[in-house]
Each structure stands twice: as structure tokens, then as C-alpha cells.
Amino acid sequence: PYRYDHKLQVEDAQRDLQKAFIGFQGALQVYPASRSCATGNWGCGAFGGSAAVKVFIQWMAASLAGLESLEYFPWDDGVIHQFLSDSADVFSEATVGQLCQALRRAAQLQMELDRDVKR
């Protein structure tokens, strides 16, 4: 959910949330006995997406689709791996709505910081 200027865009995040939801929902239809799915840093290579944002988008989508767990493989991204290890217990209590509000607030803060810097 970043544009060419690398700014978090709520519209892009919503689009990615819909795409991930459809993918996870489809996986449950094909494999109804499985309540878990493995995933990783979608769109973070050539497309320049933020792995930190993708973690939360996929987490929300998996929850909304009805998955009970999500196995996230950040590959060689040690920062995201450590973040997931350190924060899993904290975020396991968060609702999808709370995660969504946090992403929206992060985008809003970024816009405010950009506006302040340009003054």
C-alpha cells in the first residue's frame, strides 16, 4: 500500500485487504478442513510495499475470512521476523477493527507529518 512516493495510502490498503480476503476465503473453500494458511511479504519486492503494513493487512484478511491461524514467513527480513516474535502476544488480543484503526491512524499521522515538514 505505497505509491511511487512511498506514502501509505488507505485506498491501497483497502484494495490489498480485499485481495487478501478473497485469497484466504478461496483457500478455505478448496481446503475446508484447514483453518490455517501460510503467507509472506506479498508485494514487497519489485512493487515496493511495506512488509510491516502487509503483515497487518493479511492478518486482518485472514481473520475476516475465518482462518484460525496465519503462518507468516518474512523470508530474509529479520526486522519483521523479530517484530512478529516479540509482538504476537500483544496483537493476539486485538480485534480486526482495532488493527484497521491503527493503520488508518498511521496513514493520517504520516500525512500530518508531511504537511508540517512542507511548511
CSV table of N, CA and C in Angstrom, one decimal:
chain,number,residue,atom,x,y,z
A,1,PRO,N,0.8,-1.2,0.0
A,1,PRO,CA,0.0,0.0,0.0
A,1,PRO,C,0.8,1.3,0.0
A,2,TYR,N,1.8,1.3,-0.9
A,2,TYR,CA,2.5,2.5,-1.0
A,2,TYR,C,2.5,2.9,-2.5
A,3,ARG,N,2.5,4.2,-2.8
A,3,ARG,CA,2.5,4.7,-4.1
A,3,ARG,C,4.0,5.0,-4.5
A,4,TYR,N,4.2,5.6,-5.6
A,4,TYR,CA,5.6,5.9,-6.0
A,4,TYR,C,6.3,6.7,-5.1
A,5,ASP,N,5.6,7.6,-4.3
A,5,ASP,CA,6.3,8.4,-3.3
A,5,ASP,C,6.4,7.8,-2.0
A,6,HIS,N,6.1,6.5,-1.9
A,6,HIS,CA,6.3,5.6,-0.7
A,6,HIS,C,5.4,6.1,0.5
A,7,LYS,N,4.3,6.7,0.2
A,7,LYS,CA,3.4,7.1,1.2
A,7,LYS,C,2.3,6.1,1.4
A,8,LEU,N,2.0,5.8,2.6
A,8,LEU,CA,0.9,4.8,2.9
A,8,LEU,C,-0.4,5.4,2.5
A,9,GLN,N,-1.2,4.7,1.7
A,9,GLN,CA,-2.5,5.2,1.2
A,9,GLN,C,-3.6,4.2,1.7
A,10,VAL,N,-4.6,4.8,2.3
A,10,VAL,CA,-5.7,4.0,2.9
A,10,VAL,C,-6.4,3.2,1.7
A,11,GLU,N,-6.6,3.9,0.6
A,11,GLU,CA,-7.2,3.2,-0.5
A,11,GLU,C,-6.5,2.0,-1.0
A,12,ASP,N,-5.1,2.1,-1.0
A,12,ASP,CA,-4.3,0.9,-1.4
A,12,ASP,C,-4.4,-0.2,-0.4
A,13,ALA,N,-4.4,0.2,0.9
A,13,ALA,CA,-4.5,-0.8,1.9
A,13,ALA,C,-5.9,-1.5,1.9
A,14,GLN,N,-6.9,-0.8,1.6
A,14,GLN,CA,-8.3,-1.4,1.5
A,14,GLN,C,-8.3,-2.4,0.3
A,15,ARG,N,-7.7,-2.0,-0.8
A,15,ARG,CA,-7.6,-2.8,-2.0
A,15,ARG,C,-6.9,-4.1,-1.7
A,16,ASP,N,-5.7,-4.0,-1.0
A,16,ASP,CA,-4.9,-5.2,-0.6
A,16,ASP,C,-5.7,-6.0,0.4
A,17,LEU,N,-6.4,-5.4,1.3
A,17,LEU,CA,-7.2,-6.2,2.2
A,17,LEU,C,-8.3,-7.0,1.5
A,18,GLN,N,-8.9,-6.4,0.5
A,18,GLN,CA,-9.9,-7.2,-0.3
A,18,GLN,C,-9.3,-8.3,-1.0
A,19,LYS,N,-8.2,-8.1,-1.7
A,19,LYS,CA,-7.5,-9.1,-2.4
A,19,LYS,C,-7.1,-10.3,-1.5
A,20,ALA,N,-6.5,-10.0,-0.4
A,20,ALA,CA,-6.1,-11.0,0.6
A,20,ALA,C,-7.3,-11.8,1.1
A,21,PHE,N,-8.3,-11.0,1.5
A,21,PHE,CA,-9.5,-11.7,2.0
A,21,PHE,C,-10.1,-12.7,1.0
A,22,ILE,N,-10.2,-12.3,-0.3
A,22,ILE,CA,-10.7,-13.2,-1.3
A,22,ILE,C,-9.7,-14.4,-1.5
A,23,GLY,N,-8.4,-14.2,-1.4
A,23,GLY,CA,-7.5,-15.3,-1.5
A,23,GLY,C,-7.6,-16.3,-0.3
A,24,PHE,N,-7.7,-15.8,0.9
A,24,PHE,CA,-7.9,-16.6,2.1
A,24,PHE,C,-9.2,-17.4,2.1
A,25,GLN,N,-10.2,-16.6,1.7
A,25,GLN,CA,-11.6,-17.3,1.6
A,25,GLN,C,-11.6,-18.4,0.6
A,26,GLY,N,-10.9,-18.2,-0.6
A,26,GLY,CA,-10.8,-19.2,-1.6
A,26,GLY,C,-10.0,-20.4,-1.1
A,27,ALA,N,-9.0,-20.2,-0.3
A,27,ALA,CA,-8.2,-21.3,0.2
A,27,ALA,C,-9.1,-22.2,1.2
A,28,LEU,N,-10.0,-21.5,1.9
A,28,LEU,CA,-10.9,-22.2,2.8
A,28,LEU,C,-11.9,-23.0,2.0
A,29,GLN,N,-12.3,-22.5,0.9
A,29,GLN,CA,-13.3,-23.3,0.1
A,29,GLN,C,-12.6,-24.5,-0.5
A,30,VAL,N,-11.4,-24.4,-0.9
A,30,VAL,CA,-10.7,-25.5,-1.5
A,30,VAL,C,-10.2,-26.5,-0.5
A,31,TYR,N,-9.8,-26.0,0.7
A,31,TYR,CA,-9.4,-26.9,1.8
A,31,TYR,C,-10.2,-26.6,3.0
A,32,PRO,N,-11.4,-27.0,3.1
A,32,PRO,CA,-12.3,-26.6,4.2
A,32,PRO,C,-11.9,-27.1,5.5
A,33,ALA,N,-11.2,-28.2,5.6
A,33,ALA,CA,-10.7,-28.8,6.9
A,33,ALA,C,-9.6,-28.0,7.5
A,34,SER,N,-8.9,-27.2,6.6
A,34,SER,CA,-7.7,-26.5,7.1
A,34,SER,C,-8.2,-25.1,7.6
A,35,ARG,N,-7.8,-24.7,8.8
A,35,ARG,CA,-8.1,-23.4,9.4
A,35,ARG,C,-6.9,-22.5,9.5
A,36,SER,N,-5.8,-22.9,8.8
A,36,SER,CA,-4.6,-22.1,8.8
A,36,SER,C,-4.1,-21.9,7.4
A,37,CYS,N,-3.3,-20.9,7.2
A,37,CYS,CA,-2.7,-20.7,5.9
A,37,CYS,C,-1.3,-20.1,6.1
A,38,ALA,N,-0.4,-20.4,5.1
A,38,ALA,CA,0.9,-19.8,5.1
A,38,ALA,C,1.0,-18.7,4.1
A,39,THR,N,1.7,-17.7,4.4
A,39,THR,CA,1.8,-16.5,3.6
A,39,THR,C,3.2,-15.8,3.8
A,40,GLY,N,3.4,-14.7,3.2
A,40,GLY,CA,4.6,-13.9,3.3
A,40,GLY,C,4.5,-12.5,2.9
A,41,ASN,N,5.6,-11.9,2.5
A,41,ASN,CA,5.6,-10.5,2.1
A,41,ASN,C,5.1,-10.2,0.7
A,42,TRP,N,3.8,-10.3,0.5
A,42,TRP,CA,3.2,-10.0,-0.8
A,42,TRP,C,3.5,-8.6,-1.2
A,43,GLY,N,3.9,-8.4,-2.4
A,43,GLY,CA,4.1,-7.1,-3.0
A,43,GLY,C,5.2,-6.2,-2.4
A,44,CYS,N,6.1,-6.9,-1.7
A,44,CYS,CA,7.2,-6.1,-1.0
A,44,CYS,C,8.5,-6.1,-1.8
A,45,GLY,N,8.6,-6.8,-2.9
A,45,GLY,CA,9.8,-6.8,-3.7
A,45,GLY,C,9.8,-5.7,-4.7
A,46,ALA,N,9.5,-6.1,-6.0
A,46,ALA,CA,9.5,-5.1,-7.1
A,46,ALA,C,8.5,-4.0,-6.9
A,47,PHE,N,7.4,-4.3,-6.2
A,47,PHE,CA,6.3,-3.4,-6.0
A,47,PHE,C,6.6,-2.4,-4.9
A,48,GLY,N,7.6,-2.6,-4.1
A,48,GLY,CA,8.0,-1.7,-3.0
A,48,GLY,C,7.1,-1.5,-1.8
A,49,GLY,N,6.2,-2.5,-1.6
A,49,GLY,CA,5.3,-2.4,-0.4
A,49,GLY,C,6.1,-2.6,0.9
A,50,SER,N,5.4,-2.2,1.9
A,50,SER,CA,6.0,-2.2,3.3
A,50,SER,C,5.6,-3.6,3.9
A,51,ALA,N,6.6,-4.4,4.3
A,51,ALA,CA,6.3,-5.7,4.9
A,51,ALA,C,5.6,-5.5,6.2
A,52,ALA,N,5.8,-4.4,7.0
A,52,ALA,CA,5.1,-4.2,8.2
A,52,ALA,C,3.7,-3.9,8.0
A,53,VAL,N,3.3,-3.2,6.9
A,53,VAL,CA,1.9,-3.0,6.6
A,53,VAL,C,1.3,-4.3,6.1
A,54,LYS,N,2.0,-5.0,5.3
A,54,LYS,CA,1.4,-6.3,4.7
A,54,LYS,C,1.1,-7.3,5.8
A,55,VAL,N,1.9,-7.3,6.8
A,55,VAL,CA,1.6,-8.2,8.0
A,55,VAL,C,0.2,-8.0,8.5
A,56,PHE,N,-0.1,-6.7,8.8
A,56,PHE,CA,-1.4,-6.4,9.4
A,56,PHE,C,-2.5,-6.6,8.4
A,57,ILE,N,-2.3,-6.2,7.2
A,57,ILE,CA,-3.4,-6.4,6.2
A,57,ILE,C,-3.7,-7.9,6.0
A,58,GLN,N,-2.7,-8.7,5.9
A,58,GLN,CA,-3.0,-10.1,5.8
A,58,GLN,C,-3.6,-10.7,7.1
A,59,TRP,N,-3.2,-10.2,8.2
A,59,TRP,CA,-3.7,-10.7,9.5
A,59,TRP,C,-5.2,-10.4,9.5
A,60,MET,N,-5.5,-9.2,9.2
A,60,MET,CA,-7.0,-8.8,9.2
A,60,MET,C,-7.7,-9.6,8.2
A,61,ALA,N,-7.2,-9.8,7.0
A,61,ALA,CA,-7.9,-10.5,6.0
A,61,ALA,C,-8.2,-12.0,6.4
A,62,ALA,N,-7.1,-12.6,7.0
A,62,ALA,CA,-7.2,-14.0,7.4
A,62,ALA,C,-8.3,-14.1,8.5
A,63,SER,N,-8.3,-13.2,9.4
A,63,SER,CA,-9.3,-13.2,10.5
A,63,SER,C,-10.7,-13.1,9.9
A,64,LEU,N,-10.9,-12.1,9.0
A,64,LEU,CA,-12.2,-11.9,8.4
A,64,LEU,C,-12.7,-13.1,7.6
A,65,ALA,N,-11.7,-13.8,7.0
A,65,ALA,CA,-12.1,-14.9,6.1
A,65,ALA,C,-12.4,-16.2,7.0
A,66,GLY,N,-12.1,-16.1,8.3
A,66,GLY,CA,-12.4,-17.2,9.2
A,66,GLY,C,-11.3,-18.2,9.5
A,67,LEU,N,-10.0,-17.8,9.1
A,67,LEU,CA,-8.9,-18.6,9.5
A,67,LEU,C,-8.6,-18.5,11.0
A,68,GLU,N,-8.2,-19.6,11.6
A,68,GLU,CA,-7.9,-19.6,13.0
A,68,GLU,C,-6.4,-19.2,13.2
A,69,SER,N,-5.6,-19.4,12.2
A,69,SER,CA,-4.2,-19.0,12.4
A,69,SER,C,-3.6,-18.7,11.0
A,70,LEU,N,-2.5,-17.9,11.1
A,70,LEU,CA,-1.8,-17.5,9.9
A,70,LEU,C,-0.3,-17.7,10.1
A,71,GLU,N,0.3,-18.4,9.3
A,71,GLU,CA,1.8,-18.6,9.4
A,71,GLU,C,2.4,-17.6,8.5
A,72,TYR,N,3.1,-16.7,9.0
A,72,TYR,CA,3.7,-15.6,8.2
A,72,TYR,C,5.2,-15.9,8.1
A,73,PHE,N,5.7,-15.9,6.8
A,73,PHE,CA,7.1,-16.2,6.6
A,73,PHE,C,7.7,-15.0,5.9
A,74,PRO,N,8.5,-14.1,6.7
A,74,PRO,CA,9.0,-12.9,6.1
A,74,PRO,C,10.3,-13.1,5.4
A,75,TRP,N,10.7,-14.4,5.1
A,75,TRP,CA,11.9,-14.8,4.4
A,75,TRP,C,13.2,-14.2,5.1
A,76,ASP,N,13.9,-13.3,4.4
A,76,ASP,CA,15.1,-12.8,5.0
A,76,ASP,C,15.0,-11.5,5.7
A,77,ASP,N,13.7,-11.1,6.0
A,77,ASP,CA,13.5,-9.8,6.6
A,77,ASP,C,13.6,-10.0,8.1
A,78,GLY,N,14.8,-9.8,8.7
A,78,GLY,CA,15.0,-10.1,10.1
A,78,GLY,C,14.2,-9.2,11.0
A,79,VAL,N,14.0,-7.9,10.6
A,79,VAL,CA,13.2,-7.0,11.4
A,79,VAL,C,11.8,-7.4,11.6
A,80,ILE,N,11.1,-7.8,10.5
A,80,ILE,CA,9.7,-8.3,10.6
A,80,ILE,C,9.7,-9.6,11.4
A,81,HIS,N,10.6,-10.5,11.2
A,81,HIS,CA,10.6,-11.7,11.9
A,81,HIS,C,10.7,-11.4,13.4
A,82,GLN,N,11.6,-10.5,13.8
A,82,GLN,CA,11.7,-10.2,15.2
A,82,GLN,C,10.5,-9.5,15.8
A,83,PHE,N,9.9,-8.6,15.0
A,83,PHE,CA,8.7,-7.9,15.3
A,83,PHE,C,7.6,-8.9,15.6
A,84,LEU,N,7.4,-9.9,14.7
A,84,LEU,CA,6.3,-10.9,14.9
A,84,LEU,C,6.6,-11.7,16.1
A,85,SER,N,7.8,-12.1,16.3
A,85,SER,CA,8.2,-12.9,17.5
A,85,SER,C,7.9,-12.1,18.8
A,86,ASP,N,8.2,-10.8,18.8
A,86,ASP,CA,8.1,-10.0,20.0
A,86,ASP,C,6.6,-9.6,20.3
A,87,SER,N,5.8,-9.4,19.3
A,87,SER,CA,4.5,-8.8,19.4
A,87,SER,C,3.3,-9.7,19.3
A,88,ALA,N,3.5,-11.0,19.0
A,88,ALA,CA,2.4,-11.9,18.8
A,88,ALA,C,1.4,-11.9,19.9
A,89,ASP,N,1.9,-12.0,21.1
A,89,ASP,CA,1.0,-12.0,22.3
A,89,ASP,C,0.2,-10.7,22.4
A,90,VAL,N,0.8,-9.6,22.2
A,90,VAL,CA,0.2,-8.3,22.3
A,90,VAL,C,-1.0,-8.2,21.3
A,91,PHE,N,-0.7,-8.5,20.0
A,91,PHE,CA,-1.6,-8.3,19.0
A,91,PHE,C,-2.7,-9.4,18.9
A,92,SER,N,-2.4,-10.5,19.5
A,92,SER,CA,-3.4,-11.6,19.5
A,92,SER,C,-4.7,-11.2,20.2
A,93,GLU,N,-4.7,-10.2,21.0
A,93,GLU,CA,-5.9,-9.7,21.7
A,93,GLU,C,-6.6,-8.6,20.9
A,94,ALA,N,-5.9,-8.1,19.9
A,94,ALA,CA,-6.5,-7.0,19.1
A,94,ALA,C,-7.6,-7.5,18.2
A,95,THR,N,-8.6,-6.7,18.0
A,95,THR,CA,-9.7,-7.0,17.0
A,95,THR,C,-9.3,-6.5,15.6
A,96,VAL,N,-10.0,-7.0,14.6
A,96,VAL,CA,-9.7,-6.6,13.3
A,96,VAL,C,-10.0,-5.1,13.2
A,97,GLY,N,-11.0,-4.6,13.8
A,97,GLY,CA,-11.3,-3.2,13.8
A,97,GLY,C,-10.2,-2.3,14.5
A,98,GLN,N,-9.6,-2.8,15.5
A,98,GLN,CA,-8.5,-2.1,16.2
A,98,GLN,C,-7.3,-2.1,15.3
A,99,LEU,N,-7.0,-3.2,14.6
A,99,LEU,CA,-5.9,-3.2,13.6
A,99,LEU,C,-6.1,-2.2,12.5
A,100,CYS,N,-7.4,-2.2,12.0
A,100,CYS,CA,-7.7,-1.3,10.9
A,100,CYS,C,-7.6,0.2,11.3
A,101,GLN,N,-8.1,0.5,12.5
A,101,GLN,CA,-8.0,1.8,13.0
A,101,GLN,C,-6.5,2.3,13.2
A,102,ALA,N,-5.7,1.3,13.6
A,102,ALA,CA,-4.2,1.6,13.8
A,102,ALA,C,-3.6,2.0,12.4
A,103,LEU,N,-4.0,1.2,11.4
A,103,LEU,CA,-3.4,1.5,10.0
A,103,LEU,C,-3.9,2.9,9.5
A,104,ARG,N,-5.2,3.1,9.7
A,104,ARG,CA,-5.7,4.4,9.3
A,104,ARG,C,-5.0,5.6,10.1
A,105,ARG,N,-4.8,5.4,11.3
A,105,ARG,CA,-4.2,6.4,12.1
A,105,ARG,C,-2.7,6.6,11.7
A,106,ALA,N,-2.0,5.6,11.4
A,106,ALA,CA,-0.7,5.7,10.9
A,106,ALA,C,-0.6,6.5,9.6
A,107,ALA,N,-1.6,6.2,8.7
A,107,ALA,CA,-1.6,7.0,7.4
A,107,ALA,C,-1.9,8.5,7.7
A,108,GLN,N,-2.8,8.7,8.6
A,108,GLN,CA,-3.2,10.1,9.0
A,108,GLN,C,-2.0,10.8,9.6
A,109,LEU,N,-1.3,10.2,10.5
A,109,LEU,CA,-0.1,10.8,11.1
A,109,LEU,C,1.0,11.1,10.1
A,110,GLN,N,1.1,10.2,9.1
A,110,GLN,CA,2.1,10.4,8.1
A,110,GLN,C,1.8,11.6,7.2
A,111,MET,N,0.5,11.8,6.9
A,111,MET,CA,0.1,13.0,6.1
A,111,MET,C,0.3,14.2,6.9
A,112,GLU,N,0.0,14.2,8.2
A,112,GLU,CA,0.2,15.4,9.1
A,112,GLU,C,1.7,15.7,9.2
A,113,LEU,N,2.5,14.7,9.3
A,113,LEU,CA,4.0,15.0,9.3
A,113,LEU,C,4.5,15.6,8.0
A,114,ASP,N,4.0,15.1,6.9
A,114,ASP,CA,4.4,15.6,5.6
A,114,ASP,C,4.0,17.1,5.5
A,115,ARG,N,2.8,17.4,5.9
A,115,ARG,CA,2.2,18.8,5.9
A,115,ARG,C,3.1,19.7,6.7
A,116,ASP,N,3.4,19.2,7.9
A,116,ASP,CA,4.2,20.1,8.8
A,116,ASP,C,5.6,20.3,8.3
A,117,VAL,N,6.2,19.3,7.6
A,117,VAL,CA,7.6,19.4,7.1
A,117,VAL,C,7.6,20.4,5.9
A,118,LYS,N,6.5,20.5,5.1
A,118,LYS,CA,6.5,21.3,4.0
A,118,LYS,C,6.3,22.8,4.3
A,119,ARG,N,5.9,23.1,5.5
A,119,ARG,CA,5.6,24.5,5.9
A,119,ARG,C,6.9,25.3,6.1
